[in-house]
XYZ file of C-alpha atoms in Angstrom:
360
model
C 12.586 -8.738 -10.614
C 14.549 -5.759 -9.443
C 18.207 -5.705 -8.460
C 18.609 -6.593 -4.797
C 21.262 -5.491 -2.353
C 24.567 -6.988 -3.524
C 25.372 -10.318 -1.982
C 28.453 -10.551 0.196
C 29.392 -13.808 -1.526
C 31.754 -13.862 -4.502
C 30.032 -15.712 -7.326
C 33.083 -17.937 -7.830
C 32.389 -19.545 -4.472
C 29.047 -20.802 -5.749
C 30.757 -22.458 -8.688
C 33.342 -24.063 -6.431
C 30.851 -25.320 -3.872
C 30.058 -29.041 -4.049
C 26.944 -30.190 -5.889
C 24.788 -33.192 -4.963
C 26.833 -36.338 -4.321
C 24.060 -38.668 -5.350
C 23.546 -38.595 -9.113
C 19.885 -39.510 -8.580
C 19.396 -36.118 -6.901
C 20.287 -34.344 -10.126
C 17.224 -33.646 -12.353
C 17.210 -34.937 -15.898
C 17.684 -31.413 -17.297
C 21.159 -31.245 -15.760
C 20.397 -28.587 -13.119
C 22.066 -28.882 -9.726
C 20.529 -28.900 -6.262
C 21.404 -26.109 -3.834
C 20.696 -26.326 -0.113
C 19.120 -23.148 1.268
C 18.840 -21.982 4.859
C 17.052 -18.827 5.992
C 18.931 -17.106 8.812
C 16.959 -16.985 12.089
C 16.874 -13.185 12.297
C 15.456 -12.815 8.785
C 13.006 -15.656 9.339
C 11.749 -13.975 12.500
C 11.541 -10.530 10.877
C 9.444 -11.903 7.994
C 7.460 -14.180 10.346
C 8.180 -17.203 8.182
C 6.830 -20.606 9.213
C 9.286 -23.143 10.563
C 8.957 -25.343 7.476
C 10.651 -22.605 5.441
C 13.769 -22.618 7.634
C 15.547 -24.925 5.210
C 14.727 -25.838 1.641
C 16.342 -26.896 -1.590
C 16.143 -25.484 -5.096
C 17.565 -26.360 -8.487
C 19.532 -24.112 -10.837
C 21.417 -24.763 -14.056
C 24.441 -22.759 -12.972
C 25.214 -22.368 -9.285
C 27.339 -19.284 -10.060
C 24.392 -17.421 -11.642
C 23.245 -15.352 -8.674
C 20.205 -13.904 -10.431
C 18.949 -17.392 -11.318
C 19.677 -18.572 -7.778
C 17.700 -15.679 -6.275
C 14.781 -16.420 -8.592
C 14.825 -20.067 -7.537
C 14.980 -19.157 -3.838
C 12.099 -16.692 -4.164
C 10.015 -19.342 -5.917
C 10.478 -21.567 -2.888
C 10.073 -18.736 -0.341
C 7.840 -16.066 -1.968
C 8.070 -13.789 1.081
C 11.645 -12.961 0.013
C 10.526 -11.336 -3.244
C 10.341 -7.873 -1.688
C 12.928 -8.348 1.052
C 16.470 -7.016 1.010
C 18.746 -9.974 1.593
C 22.289 -11.193 1.058
C 23.594 -14.674 0.259
C 26.539 -16.369 1.933
C 27.942 -19.816 1.232
C 28.674 -21.830 4.383
C 30.104 -25.266 3.676
C 27.972 -25.784 0.582
C 24.733 -24.380 2.054
C 23.551 -20.980 0.856
C 22.459 -18.948 3.877
C 19.969 -16.148 3.232
C 20.498 -13.229 5.603
C 18.731 -9.907 5.959
C 20.408 -6.854 4.469
C 19.510 -3.351 5.663
C 17.651 -1.448 2.923
C 19.629 1.674 3.827
C 23.124 2.286 5.193
C 21.900 3.158 8.679
C 21.651 0.109 10.945
C 18.344 -1.315 12.043
C 17.610 -0.862 15.763
C 18.652 -3.908 17.749
C 15.535 -3.639 19.935
C 12.020 -2.270 19.376
C 11.947 1.516 19.232
C 10.720 3.440 22.235
C 7.368 5.225 21.764
C 7.842 8.339 19.661
C 7.724 11.866 21.020
C 5.298 12.712 18.199
C 3.591 10.884 15.358
C 2.811 12.018 11.847
C -0.583 10.692 10.810
C -0.696 9.617 7.175
C -2.480 7.359 4.752
C -2.098 6.112 1.226
C -3.702 3.701 -1.192
C -2.723 2.149 -4.492
C -4.441 -0.086 -7.020
C -2.032 -2.329 -8.922
C -1.728 -2.215 -12.678
C -2.122 -6.001 -12.763
C -3.604 -8.137 -10.012
C -1.067 -9.796 -7.742
C -0.947 -13.475 -6.852
C -1.527 -14.790 -3.341
C 2.240 -15.298 -2.997
C 2.845 -11.698 -4.060
C 0.364 -10.430 -1.483
C 2.020 -12.523 1.216
C 5.421 -11.061 0.284
C 4.000 -7.527 0.412
C 2.491 -8.081 3.861
C 5.687 -9.529 5.319
C 7.956 -6.875 3.781
C 5.855 -3.942 4.980
C 5.371 -5.421 8.439
C 9.132 -5.901 8.807
C 10.135 -2.432 7.561
C 7.466 -0.499 9.411
C 7.938 -2.349 12.704
C 11.652 -1.461 12.614
C 10.697 2.223 12.387
C 8.160 2.070 15.220
C 5.176 2.663 12.926
C 1.699 2.013 14.309
C -1.525 1.582 12.365
C -3.253 -0.790 10.004
C -2.711 -1.744 6.391
C -4.369 -4.202 4.058
C -2.931 -5.817 0.946
C -4.998 -7.622 -1.662
C -4.537 -8.776 -5.245
C -6.117 -5.484 -6.348
C -4.001 -3.106 -4.251
C -2.916 -1.631 -0.930
C -4.561 0.601 1.665
C -2.804 1.972 4.763
C -3.619 4.306 7.658
C -0.547 4.865 9.793
C 1.054 6.802 12.620
C 4.741 7.272 11.740
C 7.240 8.555 14.334
C 7.809 12.121 13.191
C 11.588 11.801 13.431
C 11.462 8.743 11.122
C 9.273 10.309 8.425
C 12.183 10.925 6.036
C 13.320 7.311 6.275
C 9.737 6.120 5.821
C 9.365 8.210 2.654
C 12.605 6.870 1.152
C 11.643 3.278 1.878
C 8.158 3.929 0.476
C 9.666 4.924 -2.879
C 12.102 1.990 -2.865
C 9.346 -0.482 -2.025
C 7.172 0.527 -4.978
C 10.204 0.510 -7.247
C 10.661 -3.160 -6.356
C 6.990 -3.755 -7.103
C 7.495 -2.058 -10.486
C 4.537 0.183 -9.667
C 4.328 3.978 -9.430
C 4.640 5.071 -5.807
C 1.413 6.662 -4.561
C 1.598 10.003 -2.817
C 1.394 10.038 0.954
C -1.693 11.748 2.330
C 0.032 13.567 5.189
C -2.161 14.718 8.059
C -1.194 16.516 11.234
C 1.516 15.772 13.787
C 0.154 14.426 17.078
C 2.222 14.915 20.223
C 2.858 12.041 22.598
C 0.513 13.273 25.333
C -2.405 13.664 22.931
C -1.613 10.341 21.269
C -1.578 8.506 24.591
C -4.808 10.157 25.730
C -6.713 9.062 22.623
C -4.558 6.604 20.683
C -5.791 6.115 17.112
C -3.676 2.946 16.949
C -2.174 0.764 19.673
C -0.134 -1.568 17.466
C 0.841 -2.285 13.874
C -1.324 -4.686 11.885
C -0.540 -5.548 8.263
C -2.976 -8.083 6.855
C -3.906 -9.803 3.608
C -7.457 -9.412 2.346
C -9.485 -10.497 -0.653
C -10.107 -6.818 -1.520
C -8.820 -3.557 -0.083
C -12.285 -2.068 -0.637
C -14.862 -4.809 -0.176
C -17.621 -4.131 -2.696
C -19.712 -7.255 -2.263
C -18.813 -8.689 -5.646
C -21.032 -8.840 -8.691
C -19.006 -6.214 -10.584
C -15.757 -7.949 -11.442
C -14.711 -6.281 -14.682
C -14.159 -2.680 -13.590
C -11.037 -1.009 -14.944
C -9.843 0.885 -11.873
C -7.440 2.944 -13.977
C -10.487 4.539 -15.627
C -12.126 6.134 -12.595
C -12.464 9.737 -13.727
C -10.368 12.814 -13.089
C -8.542 13.345 -9.812
C -9.003 16.990 -8.739
C -6.551 18.487 -6.276
C -8.221 20.391 -3.413
C -7.493 23.821 -4.930
C -9.261 22.951 -8.181
C -12.121 21.233 -6.351
C -12.563 24.368 -4.266
C -12.428 26.611 -7.330
C -14.953 24.593 -9.326
C -17.438 24.102 -6.511
C -16.935 27.161 -4.344
C -15.707 25.326 -1.255
C -18.803 24.355 0.716
C -20.906 25.552 -2.247
C -22.927 28.051 -0.224
C -21.318 31.199 -1.625
C -21.633 30.265 -5.296
C -24.745 28.147 -5.208
C -22.611 25.392 -6.647
C -24.671 22.615 -5.070
C -27.735 23.686 -7.002
C -25.858 23.498 -10.290
C -23.704 20.430 -9.726
C -24.136 16.759 -8.904
C -21.949 16.114 -5.867
C -21.979 12.723 -4.143
C -20.732 11.941 -0.643
C -19.427 8.370 -1.036
C -18.946 7.799 2.703
C -21.053 5.767 5.090
C -24.023 7.413 6.778
C -22.315 7.794 10.160
C -19.378 9.600 8.515
C -21.652 11.970 6.588
C -23.569 12.706 9.811
C -20.426 14.245 11.328
C -20.246 16.802 8.511
C -20.370 17.090 4.742
C -20.257 19.738 2.011
C -23.454 21.792 1.941
C -25.722 20.537 -0.826
C -23.870 17.255 -1.403
C -25.940 14.083 -1.660
C -24.870 11.454 0.895
C -25.321 7.894 -0.307
C -26.293 6.852 3.225
C -24.520 3.500 3.073
C -23.831 1.207 5.994
C -20.738 -0.248 4.289
C -19.191 0.154 0.845
C -20.996 -3.017 -0.253
C -24.161 -0.882 -0.479
C -22.522 1.689 -2.762
C -23.194 0.508 -6.316
C -27.012 0.345 -6.071
C -27.052 3.646 -4.159
C -25.018 5.291 -6.929
C -27.496 4.072 -9.525
C -30.403 5.446 -7.493
C -28.717 8.802 -6.806
C -27.901 9.347 -10.495
C -31.121 7.965 -11.952
C -32.313 11.364 -13.212
C -28.950 13.131 -13.532
C -28.022 14.435 -17.020
C -25.164 12.411 -18.466
C -23.627 15.401 -20.209
C -22.879 17.067 -16.849
C -19.952 16.232 -14.552
C -20.448 14.039 -11.518
C -18.359 15.118 -8.522
C -17.668 12.720 -5.674
C -15.632 12.583 -2.478
C -14.894 10.236 0.412
C -12.551 10.268 3.401
C -9.193 9.472 1.784
C -9.985 8.932 -1.888
C -9.831 5.151 -2.207
C -13.557 4.462 -2.238
C -14.071 7.010 -5.006
C -11.750 5.032 -7.293
C -14.190 2.124 -7.326
C -17.233 4.401 -7.251
C -15.882 6.519 -10.107
C -15.074 3.445 -12.185
C -18.608 2.151 -11.673
C -20.260 5.477 -12.544
C -18.183 5.821 -15.729
C -18.236 2.254 -16.958
C -21.561 0.884 -15.732
C -23.811 3.936 -15.472
C -22.439 5.710 -18.527
C -21.378 9.092 -17.093
C -18.231 10.093 -19.021
C -17.217 13.057 -16.820
C -16.446 11.933 -13.263
C -14.382 14.169 -10.980
C -12.977 12.898 -7.683
C -11.522 14.874 -4.770
C -7.881 13.779 -4.552
C -7.050 12.532 -1.080
C -10.640 13.020 0.034
C -11.783 15.104 2.974
C -8.483 14.491 4.786
C -6.452 16.149 2.028
C -8.998 18.922 1.536
C -8.906 19.790 5.237
C -5.113 19.933 5.200
C -5.243 22.189 2.134
C -7.491 24.654 3.972
C -5.258 24.550 7.054
C -2.197 25.285 4.910
C -3.982 28.212 3.281
C -4.986 29.598 6.684
C -1.415 29.346 7.931
C -0.080 31.075 4.817
C -2.627 33.876 5.166
C -1.809 34.272 8.842
C 1.914 34.447 8.120
C 1.360 37.070 5.428
C -0.779 39.316 7.642
């Protein structure tokens, strides 16, 4: 557990508050019962069910705020990643939302943004999360992002997180700060944000990539069909930044003949590869990612195992599972993945073009 926002309640008030009047309500271990009520605004923001409006927990020492918070979060797991304060009101501990930053939350939903920054990120957890953890992640992200006017979709699963979002451009700094704070609470390294272009309001309205915000729990963030349950996703090969990828493979490979000398796999679905791919790359031709593992085995059947295997996808997440499978199940020790996928590579080229144009 990480340190939460400081409670407004002096700890002495917990000690002075009355315990249970009926001795039969006191457990045999001597702990005391504490009545808990979740404030309506926080309950609504976290979309908690009505049965979690009031509850009761037991602690050995009512003045031990850390122990009390642990007990409350055991009863209401969605609070594990929320910023909240505690206030004693006539013997009942009321749990109220606390702003994660000094600036106040908007009292009403934000108006549509003048421009949106498109971005994505993914993260695989060091250790799988429980169902309660996943529920807390979903509720915390939904609350924080909705307050900023974020649109898009995100999925949380025991294995990790995957998000594709449109963030109001004027709220990007706040989003980035909360992103770092959120992963600090999770005790996980914060993944980098795959920043794409800024889309103006008129263009966004004409062809909206997202119409609302949806944060959902899933069994997996990348559904692989099962059957391969023991992959170590931290051992997925080397992550190449776009500059190194470009240097090693010669961009689209045509100038250097890189495709003829290298094994390069397009780990996207067939309809994505049909839009465009690196010249000479081998598309797996999948319908969904569930088809990927057998297609990888077929594509690499005759490939020399002492040569590197390069792979890319749209944003990078699918290559983590594909790279893990190629290394651990097919026995290719040198796997190299394009960091951030085609999205990041495209942005890299755009940045280079802008720099060259500014220098000319």
